[in-house]
Amino acid sequence: MYVVKSPLPEADLKTVSEALQGALVDLVDLSLVAKQIHWNIVGPRFRSIHLQLDEVVASARTHSDTVAERAATLGVSPDGRAGTVAATSGIGKVPDGWVKDTDAVGTLVDALGAVITRMRQRVNSTADPDPVSQDIFIGITADLEKHHWMFQAEHG
């Protein structure tokens, strides 16, 4: 079996691989959270928030693929399995059942805030060991911050 070898020194690879794995888990969970709320939102602002949630899902899925492929490029096997996501995500619990539109927005503000906080930590931790991965984290953080801003504005 062919094994991909990283050009990074072992200590740097450990730091970067932990950052990539954490980002993958958070992004997979963010897409699941947004889709769960998308399916269960109710209220007068249903349509606009329903569509806005799909934008978050699309972003999170695109970014999770980028992160997983970066990990694989460095010889690290990405783990996006349900059990791994459930055990290690930084996003809090999502309400069961129907979700009122105002509660849905608040839940997304919190979820995005949690992921952004962890992404910013990853930006810092990868600066020296791997600026290429850091650049990916910077782009993801900028995109998530835009979604965060829009949901905060929606929340009033």
Tab-separated table of N, CA and C in Angstrom:
chain	number	residue	atom	x	y	z
A	1	MET	N	0.850	-1.180	0.000
A	1	MET	CA	0.000	0.000	0.000
A	1	MET	C	0.893	1.240	0.000
A	2	TYR	N	0.529	2.212	-0.813
A	2	TYR	CA	1.257	3.467	-0.903
A	2	TYR	C	0.875	4.361	0.268
A	3	VAL	N	1.851	4.936	0.913
A	3	VAL	CA	1.609	5.859	2.018
A	3	VAL	C	2.163	7.218	1.614
A	4	VAL	N	1.341	8.243	1.732
A	4	VAL	CA	1.742	9.603	1.386
A	4	VAL	C	2.670	10.116	2.485
A	5	LYS	N	3.800	10.647	2.103
A	5	LYS	CA	4.773	11.180	3.053
A	5	LYS	C	4.700	12.707	3.054
A	6	SER	N	4.702	13.269	4.225
A	6	SER	CA	4.638	14.714	4.377
A	6	SER	C	6.027	15.331	4.274
A	7	PRO	N	6.114	16.519	3.684
A	7	PRO	CA	7.385	17.235	3.680
A	7	PRO	C	7.658	17.951	5.011
A	8	LEU	N	6.669	17.954	5.914
A	8	LEU	CA	6.826	18.663	7.187
A	8	LEU	C	7.574	17.807	8.203
A	9	PRO	N	8.371	18.433	9.057
A	9	PRO	CA	8.980	17.689	10.165
A	9	PRO	C	7.883	17.116	11.068
A	10	GLU	N	8.188	16.044	11.752
A	10	GLU	CA	7.190	15.314	12.550
A	10	GLU	C	6.442	16.206	13.555
A	11	ALA	N	7.151	17.046	14.281
A	11	ALA	CA	6.500	17.914	15.280
A	11	ALA	C	5.542	18.895	14.615
A	12	ASP	N	5.952	19.462	13.485
A	12	ASP	CA	5.087	20.388	12.753
A	12	ASP	C	3.871	19.652	12.197
A	13	LEU	N	4.100	18.452	11.684
A	13	LEU	CA	3.001	17.661	11.127
A	13	LEU	C	1.963	17.349	12.202
A	14	LYS	N	2.415	17.066	13.411
A	14	LYS	CA	1.479	16.778	14.504
A	14	LYS	C	0.590	17.988	14.779
A	15	THR	N	1.184	19.159	14.869
A	15	THR	CA	0.424	20.385	15.110
A	15	THR	C	-0.577	20.641	13.989
A	16	VAL	N	-0.111	20.534	12.764
A	16	VAL	CA	-0.952	20.828	11.605
A	16	VAL	C	-2.047	19.774	11.452
A	17	SER	N	-1.706	18.510	11.658
A	17	SER	CA	-2.719	17.465	11.495
A	17	SER	C	-3.820	17.590	12.538
A	18	GLU	N	-3.477	17.966	13.762
A	18	GLU	CA	-4.495	18.188	14.795
A	18	GLU	C	-5.402	19.354	14.413
A	19	ALA	N	-4.819	20.400	13.864
A	19	ALA	CA	-5.616	21.557	13.436
A	19	ALA	C	-6.539	21.179	12.279
A	20	LEU	N	-6.018	20.431	11.318
A	20	LEU	CA	-6.836	20.021	10.172
A	20	LEU	C	-7.965	19.086	10.605
A	21	GLN	N	-7.657	18.131	11.464
A	21	GLN	CA	-8.692	17.200	11.925
A	21	GLN	C	-9.776	17.938	12.709
A	22	GLY	N	-9.373	18.843	13.580
A	22	GLY	CA	-10.357	19.619	14.337
A	22	GLY	C	-11.232	20.464	13.438
A	23	ALA	N	-10.627	21.057	12.428
A	23	ALA	CA	-11.409	21.867	11.481
A	23	ALA	C	-12.380	20.996	10.702
A	24	LEU	N	-11.921	19.829	10.284
A	24	LEU	CA	-12.799	18.925	9.541
A	24	LEU	C	-14.029	18.564	10.364
A	25	VAL	N	-13.812	18.187	11.589
A	25	VAL	CA	-14.915	17.808	12.468
A	25	VAL	C	-15.887	18.976	12.660
A	26	ASP	N	-15.352	20.160	12.943
A	26	ASP	CA	-16.222	21.319	13.156
A	26	ASP	C	-17.024	21.658	11.905
A	27	LEU	N	-16.405	21.556	10.753
A	27	LEU	CA	-17.101	21.896	9.505
A	27	LEU	C	-18.164	20.862	9.147
A	28	VAL	N	-17.855	19.591	9.356
A	28	VAL	CA	-18.860	18.554	9.106
A	28	VAL	C	-20.045	18.774	10.039
A	29	ASP	N	-19.762	19.024	11.310
A	29	ASP	CA	-20.846	19.237	12.267
A	29	ASP	C	-21.630	20.509	11.945
A	30	LEU	N	-20.954	21.559	11.545
A	30	LEU	CA	-21.649	22.790	11.170
A	30	LEU	C	-22.617	22.534	10.025
A	31	SER	N	-22.203	21.759	9.043
A	31	SER	CA	-23.112	21.458	7.921
A	31	SER	C	-24.307	20.649	8.410
A	32	LEU	N	-24.093	19.729	9.338
A	32	LEU	CA	-25.197	18.920	9.878
A	32	LEU	C	-26.150	19.767	10.727
A	33	VAL	N	-25.586	20.628	11.545
A	33	VAL	CA	-26.411	21.512	12.387
A	33	VAL	C	-27.275	22.416	11.513
A	34	ALA	N	-26.654	23.042	10.526
A	34	ALA	CA	-27.407	23.957	9.658
A	34	ALA	C	-28.488	23.213	8.887
A	35	LYS	N	-28.198	21.996	8.426
A	35	LYS	CA	-29.201	21.225	7.684
A	35	LYS	C	-30.324	20.770	8.604
A	36	GLN	N	-29.988	20.357	9.825
A	36	GLN	CA	-31.022	19.945	10.786
A	36	GLN	C	-31.991	21.099	11.060
A	37	ILE	N	-31.443	22.267	11.278
A	37	ILE	CA	-32.300	23.426	11.533
A	37	ILE	C	-33.074	23.792	10.260
A	38	HIS	N	-32.434	23.702	9.118
A	38	HIS	CA	-33.063	23.964	7.815
A	38	HIS	C	-34.339	23.132	7.654
A	39	TRP	N	-34.289	21.877	8.063
A	39	TRP	CA	-35.439	20.977	7.924
A	39	TRP	C	-36.530	21.260	8.949
A	40	ASN	N	-36.189	21.901	10.059
A	40	ASN	CA	-37.122	22.018	11.180
A	40	ASN	C	-37.528	23.437	11.539
A	41	ILE	N	-37.091	24.418	10.775
A	41	ILE	CA	-37.411	25.808	11.108
A	41	ILE	C	-38.883	26.111	10.814
A	42	VAL	N	-39.466	26.881	11.707
A	42	VAL	CA	-40.843	27.358	11.530
A	42	VAL	C	-40.903	28.821	11.959
A	43	GLY	N	-41.862	29.530	11.401
A	43	GLY	CA	-42.052	30.920	11.800
A	43	GLY	C	-42.166	31.837	10.599
A	44	PRO	N	-42.455	33.096	10.865
A	44	PRO	CA	-42.706	34.053	9.790
A	44	PRO	C	-41.512	34.290	8.864
A	45	ARG	N	-40.305	34.056	9.362
A	45	ARG	CA	-39.116	34.269	8.519
A	45	ARG	C	-38.572	32.950	7.971
A	46	PHE	N	-39.433	31.942	7.942
A	46	PHE	CA	-39.029	30.610	7.499
A	46	PHE	C	-38.238	30.635	6.201
A	47	ARG	N	-38.800	31.215	5.156
A	47	ARG	CA	-38.183	31.098	3.828
A	47	ARG	C	-36.798	31.729	3.764
A	48	SER	N	-36.659	32.938	4.261
A	48	SER	CA	-35.352	33.610	4.146
A	48	SER	C	-34.276	32.885	4.959
A	49	ILE	N	-34.621	32.444	6.156
A	49	ILE	CA	-33.635	31.749	6.984
A	49	ILE	C	-33.362	30.354	6.425
A	50	HIS	N	-34.397	29.694	5.940
A	50	HIS	CA	-34.268	28.378	5.307
A	50	HIS	C	-33.231	28.435	4.175
A	51	LEU	N	-33.311	29.445	3.345
A	51	LEU	CA	-32.358	29.607	2.241
A	51	LEU	C	-30.974	29.989	2.747
A	52	GLN	N	-30.920	30.832	3.759
A	52	GLN	CA	-29.642	31.249	4.338
A	52	GLN	C	-28.908	30.056	4.954
A	53	LEU	N	-29.651	29.153	5.548
A	53	LEU	CA	-29.056	27.952	6.131
A	53	LEU	C	-28.403	27.082	5.061
A	54	ASP	N	-29.032	27.000	3.893
A	54	ASP	CA	-28.433	26.222	2.804
A	54	ASP	C	-27.097	26.816	2.361
A	55	GLU	N	-26.953	28.125	2.451
A	55	GLU	CA	-25.674	28.757	2.109
A	55	GLU	C	-24.588	28.327	3.086
A	56	VAL	N	-24.928	28.225	4.357
A	56	VAL	CA	-23.963	27.772	5.363
A	56	VAL	C	-23.586	26.315	5.102
A	57	VAL	N	-24.584	25.485	4.799
A	57	VAL	CA	-24.326	24.074	4.505
A	57	VAL	C	-23.356	23.945	3.329
A	58	ALA	N	-23.615	24.681	2.258
A	58	ALA	CA	-22.757	24.610	1.072
A	58	ALA	C	-21.326	25.050	1.403
A	59	SER	N	-21.186	26.130	2.146
A	59	SER	CA	-19.851	26.607	2.537
A	59	SER	C	-19.126	25.578	3.394
A	60	ALA	N	-19.815	25.068	4.399
A	60	ALA	CA	-19.186	24.112	5.313
A	60	ALA	C	-18.762	22.846	4.574
A	61	ARG	N	-19.592	22.374	3.664
A	61	ARG	CA	-19.250	21.161	2.911
A	61	ARG	C	-18.061	21.399	1.990
A	62	THR	N	-18.042	22.527	1.330
A	62	THR	CA	-16.913	22.850	0.445
A	62	THR	C	-15.623	22.955	1.250
A	63	HIS	N	-15.678	23.663	2.371
A	63	HIS	CA	-14.485	23.835	3.203
A	63	HIS	C	-14.042	22.515	3.829
A	64	SER	N	-14.984	21.670	4.217
A	64	SER	CA	-14.588	20.388	4.816
A	64	SER	C	-13.830	19.536	3.803
A	65	ASP	N	-14.226	19.598	2.547
A	65	ASP	CA	-13.518	18.852	1.513
A	65	ASP	C	-12.109	19.404	1.318
A	66	THR	N	-11.981	20.717	1.319
A	66	THR	CA	-10.665	21.342	1.187
A	66	THR	C	-9.749	20.930	2.333
A	67	VAL	N	-10.267	20.955	3.549
A	67	VAL	CA	-9.486	20.601	4.736
A	67	VAL	C	-9.090	19.124	4.692
A	68	ALA	N	-10.038	18.250	4.350
A	68	ALA	CA	-9.742	16.815	4.294
A	68	ALA	C	-8.682	16.518	3.234
A	69	GLU	N	-8.789	17.184	2.100
A	69	GLU	CA	-7.806	16.959	1.040
A	69	GLU	C	-6.439	17.517	1.413
A	70	ARG	N	-6.388	18.603	2.175
A	70	ARG	CA	-5.108	19.120	2.647
A	70	ARG	C	-4.468	18.115	3.604
A	71	ALA	N	-5.270	17.543	4.494
A	71	ALA	CA	-4.751	16.533	5.417
A	71	ALA	C	-4.187	15.348	4.638
A	72	ALA	N	-4.944	14.859	3.673
A	72	ALA	CA	-4.489	13.721	2.875
A	72	ALA	C	-3.210	14.066	2.117
A	73	THR	N	-3.117	15.293	1.631
A	73	THR	CA	-1.918	15.752	0.923
A	73	THR	C	-0.688	15.650	1.815
A	74	LEU	N	-0.885	15.890	3.105
A	74	LEU	CA	0.221	15.839	4.059
A	74	LEU	C	0.428	14.439	4.638
A	75	GLY	N	-0.322	13.460	4.123
A	75	GLY	CA	-0.156	12.089	4.585
A	75	GLY	C	-0.932	11.746	5.829
A	76	VAL	N	-1.911	12.573	6.172
A	76	VAL	CA	-2.736	12.361	7.350
A	76	VAL	C	-4.112	11.900	6.890
A	77	SER	N	-4.574	10.789	7.427
A	77	SER	CA	-5.881	10.262	7.060
A	77	SER	C	-6.980	11.086	7.743
A	78	PRO	N	-7.826	11.796	6.969
A	78	PRO	CA	-8.895	12.587	7.573
A	78	PRO	C	-9.999	11.675	8.110
A	79	ASP	N	-10.598	12.069	9.229
A	79	ASP	CA	-11.643	11.272	9.867
A	79	ASP	C	-12.904	12.098	10.046
A	80	GLY	N	-13.855	11.900	9.132
A	80	GLY	CA	-15.128	12.600	9.206
A	80	GLY	C	-16.278	11.682	9.573
A	81	ARG	N	-15.973	10.551	10.225
A	81	ARG	CA	-17.020	9.609	10.617
A	81	ARG	C	-17.934	10.218	11.676
A	82	ALA	N	-19.181	9.771	11.670
A	82	ALA	CA	-20.192	10.314	12.575
A	82	ALA	C	-19.751	10.254	14.036
A	83	GLY	N	-19.195	9.142	14.466
A	83	GLY	CA	-18.758	9.005	15.852
A	83	GLY	C	-17.665	9.986	16.218
A	84	THR	N	-16.745	10.196	15.303
A	84	THR	CA	-15.655	11.147	15.538
A	84	THR	C	-16.197	12.561	15.623
A	85	VAL	N	-17.101	12.892	14.714
A	85	VAL	CA	-17.701	14.230	14.719
A	85	VAL	C	-18.460	14.453	16.021
A	86	ALA	N	-19.285	13.475	16.412
A	86	ALA	CA	-20.089	13.613	17.630
A	86	ALA	C	-19.210	13.762	18.873
A	87	ALA	N	-18.089	13.066	18.894
A	87	ALA	CA	-17.230	13.065	20.086
A	87	ALA	C	-16.329	14.281	20.194
A	88	THR	N	-16.022	14.948	19.074
A	88	THR	CA	-14.976	15.974	19.135
A	88	THR	C	-15.365	17.349	18.604
A	89	SER	N	-16.583	17.530	18.161
A	89	SER	CA	-16.997	18.832	17.644
A	89	SER	C	-17.042	19.883	18.750
A	90	GLY	N	-16.789	21.115	18.358
A	90	GLY	CA	-16.861	22.231	19.299
A	90	GLY	C	-18.219	22.912	19.334
A	91	ILE	N	-19.169	22.383	18.576
A	91	ILE	CA	-20.507	22.981	18.512
A	91	ILE	C	-21.401	22.350	19.571
A	92	GLY	N	-22.157	23.186	20.245
A	92	GLY	CA	-23.068	22.699	21.284
A	92	GLY	C	-24.267	21.950	20.716
A	93	LYS	N	-25.108	21.483	21.616
A	93	LYS	CA	-26.289	20.703	21.253
A	93	LYS	C	-27.294	21.557	20.495
A	94	VAL	N	-27.930	20.937	19.518
A	94	VAL	CA	-28.964	21.592	18.719
A	94	VAL	C	-30.321	21.134	19.249
A	95	PRO	N	-31.305	22.033	19.320
A	95	PRO	CA	-32.619	21.636	19.833
A	95	PRO	C	-33.263	20.535	18.983
A	96	ASP	N	-34.034	19.677	19.635
A	96	ASP	CA	-34.797	18.644	18.943
A	96	ASP	C	-36.090	19.235	18.396
A	97	GLY	N	-36.621	18.626	17.350
A	97	GLY	CA	-37.932	18.982	16.825
A	97	GLY	C	-37.947	20.316	16.102
A	98	TRP	N	-39.136	20.884	16.029
A	98	TRP	CA	-39.329	22.163	15.335
A	98	TRP	C	-38.567	23.261	16.053
A	99	VAL	N	-38.023	24.174	15.270
A	99	VAL	CA	-37.233	25.266	15.831
A	99	VAL	C	-37.814	26.588	15.345
A	100	LYS	N	-38.223	27.417	16.285
A	100	LYS	CA	-38.766	28.734	15.947
A	100	LYS	C	-37.687	29.545	15.229
A	101	ASP	N	-38.088	30.350	14.262
A	101	ASP	CA	-37.127	31.086	13.437
A	101	ASP	C	-36.134	31.905	14.264
A	102	THR	N	-36.590	32.571	15.304
A	102	THR	CA	-35.671	33.371	16.119
A	102	THR	C	-34.675	32.488	16.870
A	103	ASP	N	-35.130	31.325	17.329
A	103	ASP	CA	-34.234	30.388	18.007
A	103	ASP	C	-33.236	29.787	17.018
A	104	ALA	N	-33.685	29.552	15.794
A	104	ALA	CA	-32.808	29.004	14.758
A	104	ALA	C	-31.649	29.965	14.490
A	105	VAL	N	-31.963	31.229	14.392
A	105	VAL	CA	-30.925	32.232	14.139
A	105	VAL	C	-29.947	32.275	15.306
A	106	GLY	N	-30.455	32.264	16.524
A	106	GLY	CA	-29.583	32.267	17.699
A	106	GLY	C	-28.683	31.038	17.760
A	107	THR	N	-29.234	29.896	17.395
A	107	THR	CA	-28.439	28.664	17.384
A	107	THR	C	-27.311	28.754	16.368
A	108	LEU	N	-27.600	29.335	15.203
A	108	LEU	CA	-26.553	29.477	14.178
A	108	LEU	C	-25.508	30.506	14.582
A	109	VAL	N	-25.923	31.574	15.223
A	109	VAL	CA	-24.958	32.563	15.725
A	109	VAL	C	-23.993	31.872	16.693
A	110	ASP	N	-24.531	31.068	17.598
A	110	ASP	CA	-23.691	30.367	18.575
A	110	ASP	C	-22.786	29.336	17.899
A	111	ALA	N	-23.339	28.546	16.989
A	111	ALA	CA	-22.558	27.499	16.315
A	111	ALA	C	-21.432	28.111	15.492
A	112	LEU	N	-21.750	29.128	14.728
A	112	LEU	CA	-20.722	29.792	13.924
A	112	LEU	C	-19.663	30.435	14.824
A	113	GLY	N	-20.094	31.052	15.901
A	113	GLY	CA	-19.151	31.669	16.830
A	113	GLY	C	-18.175	30.651	17.413
A	114	ALA	N	-18.687	29.471	17.769
A	114	ALA	CA	-17.829	28.420	18.320
A	114	ALA	C	-16.809	27.950	17.292
A	115	VAL	N	-17.251	27.745	16.062
A	115	VAL	CA	-16.344	27.268	15.017
A	115	VAL	C	-15.320	28.345	14.672
A	116	ILE	N	-15.754	29.582	14.593
A	116	ILE	CA	-14.827	30.682	14.275
A	116	ILE	C	-13.748	30.808	15.352
A	117	THR	N	-14.132	30.715	16.604
A	117	THR	CA	-13.151	30.802	17.693
A	117	THR	C	-12.084	29.731	17.532
A	118	ARG	N	-12.505	28.513	17.241
A	118	ARG	CA	-11.543	27.415	17.072
A	118	ARG	C	-10.730	27.588	15.784
A	119	MET	N	-11.344	28.129	14.729
A	119	MET	CA	-10.596	28.363	13.484
A	119	MET	C	-9.504	29.398	13.704
A	120	ARG	N	-9.808	30.437	14.456
A	120	ARG	CA	-8.804	31.465	14.719
A	120	ARG	C	-7.629	30.882	15.514
A	121	GLN	N	-7.903	29.958	16.407
A	121	GLN	CA	-6.826	29.272	17.121
A	121	GLN	C	-5.972	28.470	16.142
A	122	ARG	N	-6.608	27.855	15.176
A	122	ARG	CA	-5.877	27.081	14.163
A	122	ARG	C	-5.041	27.987	13.256
A	123	VAL	N	-5.560	29.154	12.955
A	123	VAL	CA	-4.777	30.127	12.179
A	123	VAL	C	-3.473	30.411	12.915
A	124	ASN	N	-3.561	30.652	14.211
A	124	ASN	CA	-2.374	30.959	15.009
A	124	ASN	C	-1.432	29.762	15.129
A	125	SER	N	-1.993	28.581	15.365
A	125	SER	CA	-1.133	27.419	15.619
A	125	SER	C	-0.401	26.918	14.377
A	126	THR	N	-0.903	27.245	13.196
A	126	THR	CA	-0.273	26.758	11.957
A	126	THR	C	0.600	27.804	11.270
A	127	ALA	N	0.708	28.986	11.840
A	127	ALA	CA	1.467	30.071	11.205
A	127	ALA	C	2.899	29.671	10.889
A	128	ASP	N	3.588	29.135	11.853
A	128	ASP	CA	4.984	28.756	11.636
A	128	ASP	C	5.142	27.373	10.991
A	129	PRO	N	4.442	26.357	11.497
A	129	PRO	CA	4.695	25.025	10.945
A	129	PRO	C	4.221	24.823	9.509
A	130	ASP	N	3.152	25.523	9.093
A	130	ASP	CA	2.638	25.294	7.737
A	130	ASP	C	1.774	26.464	7.257
A	131	PRO	N	2.405	27.486	6.684
A	131	PRO	CA	1.649	28.637	6.183
A	131	PRO	C	0.622	28.274	5.104
A	132	VAL	N	0.816	27.161	4.415
A	132	VAL	CA	-0.164	26.742	3.404
A	132	VAL	C	-1.476	26.365	4.082
A	133	SER	N	-1.402	25.556	5.129
A	133	SER	CA	-2.612	25.209	5.880
A	133	SER	C	-3.186	26.438	6.575
A	134	GLN	N	-2.306	27.295	7.087
A	134	GLN	CA	-2.773	28.523	7.719
A	134	GLN	C	-3.595	29.347	6.736
A	135	ASP	N	-3.150	29.429	5.500
A	135	ASP	CA	-3.872	30.183	4.480
A	135	ASP	C	-5.278	29.612	4.271
A	136	ILE	N	-5.381	28.306	4.283
A	136	ILE	CA	-6.700	27.665	4.156
A	136	ILE	C	-7.586	28.079	5.329
A	137	PHE	N	-7.029	28.023	6.541
A	137	PHE	CA	-7.806	28.403	7.724
A	137	PHE	C	-8.217	29.871	7.692
A	138	ILE	N	-7.364	30.730	7.181
A	138	ILE	CA	-7.702	32.152	7.067
A	138	ILE	C	-8.901	32.339	6.135
A	139	GLY	N	-8.878	31.680	4.980
A	139	GLY	CA	-9.987	31.788	4.035
A	139	GLY	C	-11.288	31.253	4.601
A	140	ILE	N	-11.212	30.114	5.282
A	140	ILE	CA	-12.411	29.529	5.892
A	140	ILE	C	-12.962	30.472	6.950
A	141	THR	N	-12.085	31.011	7.784
A	141	THR	CA	-12.515	31.906	8.858
A	141	THR	C	-13.203	33.142	8.292
A	142	ALA	N	-12.647	33.707	7.244
A	142	ALA	CA	-13.267	34.885	6.623
A	142	ALA	C	-14.673	34.560	6.128
A	143	ASP	N	-14.828	33.407	5.485
A	143	ASP	CA	-16.137	33.013	4.969
A	143	ASP	C	-17.132	32.776	6.107
A	144	LEU	N	-16.707	32.080	7.142
A	144	LEU	CA	-17.599	31.819	8.274
A	144	LEU	C	-17.959	33.100	9.014
A	145	GLU	N	-17.013	34.020	9.103
A	145	GLU	CA	-17.314	35.297	9.761
A	145	GLU	C	-18.365	36.085	8.991
A	146	LYS	N	-18.366	35.956	7.673
A	146	LYS	CA	-19.410	36.621	6.877
A	146	LYS	C	-20.779	36.023	7.194
A	147	HIS	N	-20.860	34.694	7.251
A	147	HIS	CA	-22.129	34.051	7.633
A	147	HIS	C	-22.537	34.473	9.045
A	148	HIS	N	-21.571	34.528	9.942
A	148	HIS	CA	-21.833	34.914	11.330
A	148	HIS	C	-22.415	36.321	11.397
A	149	TRP	N	-21.813	37.229	10.652
A	149	TRP	CA	-22.299	38.602	10.592
A	149	TRP	C	-23.747	38.634	10.103
A	150	MET	N	-24.028	37.897	9.041
A	150	MET	CA	-25.378	37.917	8.474
A	150	MET	C	-26.416	37.351	9.443
A	151	PHE	N	-26.071	36.293	10.151
A	151	PHE	CA	-27.022	35.750	11.140
A	151	PHE	C	-27.161	36.671	12.330
A	152	GLN	N	-26.074	37.339	12.740
A	152	GLN	CA	-26.190	38.299	13.833
A	152	GLN	C	-27.097	39.461	13.432
A	153	ALA	N	-26.961	39.924	12.199
A	153	ALA	CA	-27.815	41.011	11.704
A	153	ALA	C	-29.265	40.563	11.634
A	154	GLU	N	-29.469	39.302	11.295
A	154	GLU	CA	-30.817	38.716	11.250
A	154	GLU	C	-31.397	38.638	12.666
A	155	HIS	N	-30.537	38.405	13.639
A	155	HIS	CA	-30.947	38.242	15.040
A	155	HIS	C	-31.344	39.573	15.658
A	156	GLY	N	-30.750	40.659	15.135
A	156	GLY	CA	-31.087	41.983	15.642
A	156	GLY	C	-30.499	42.215	16.959
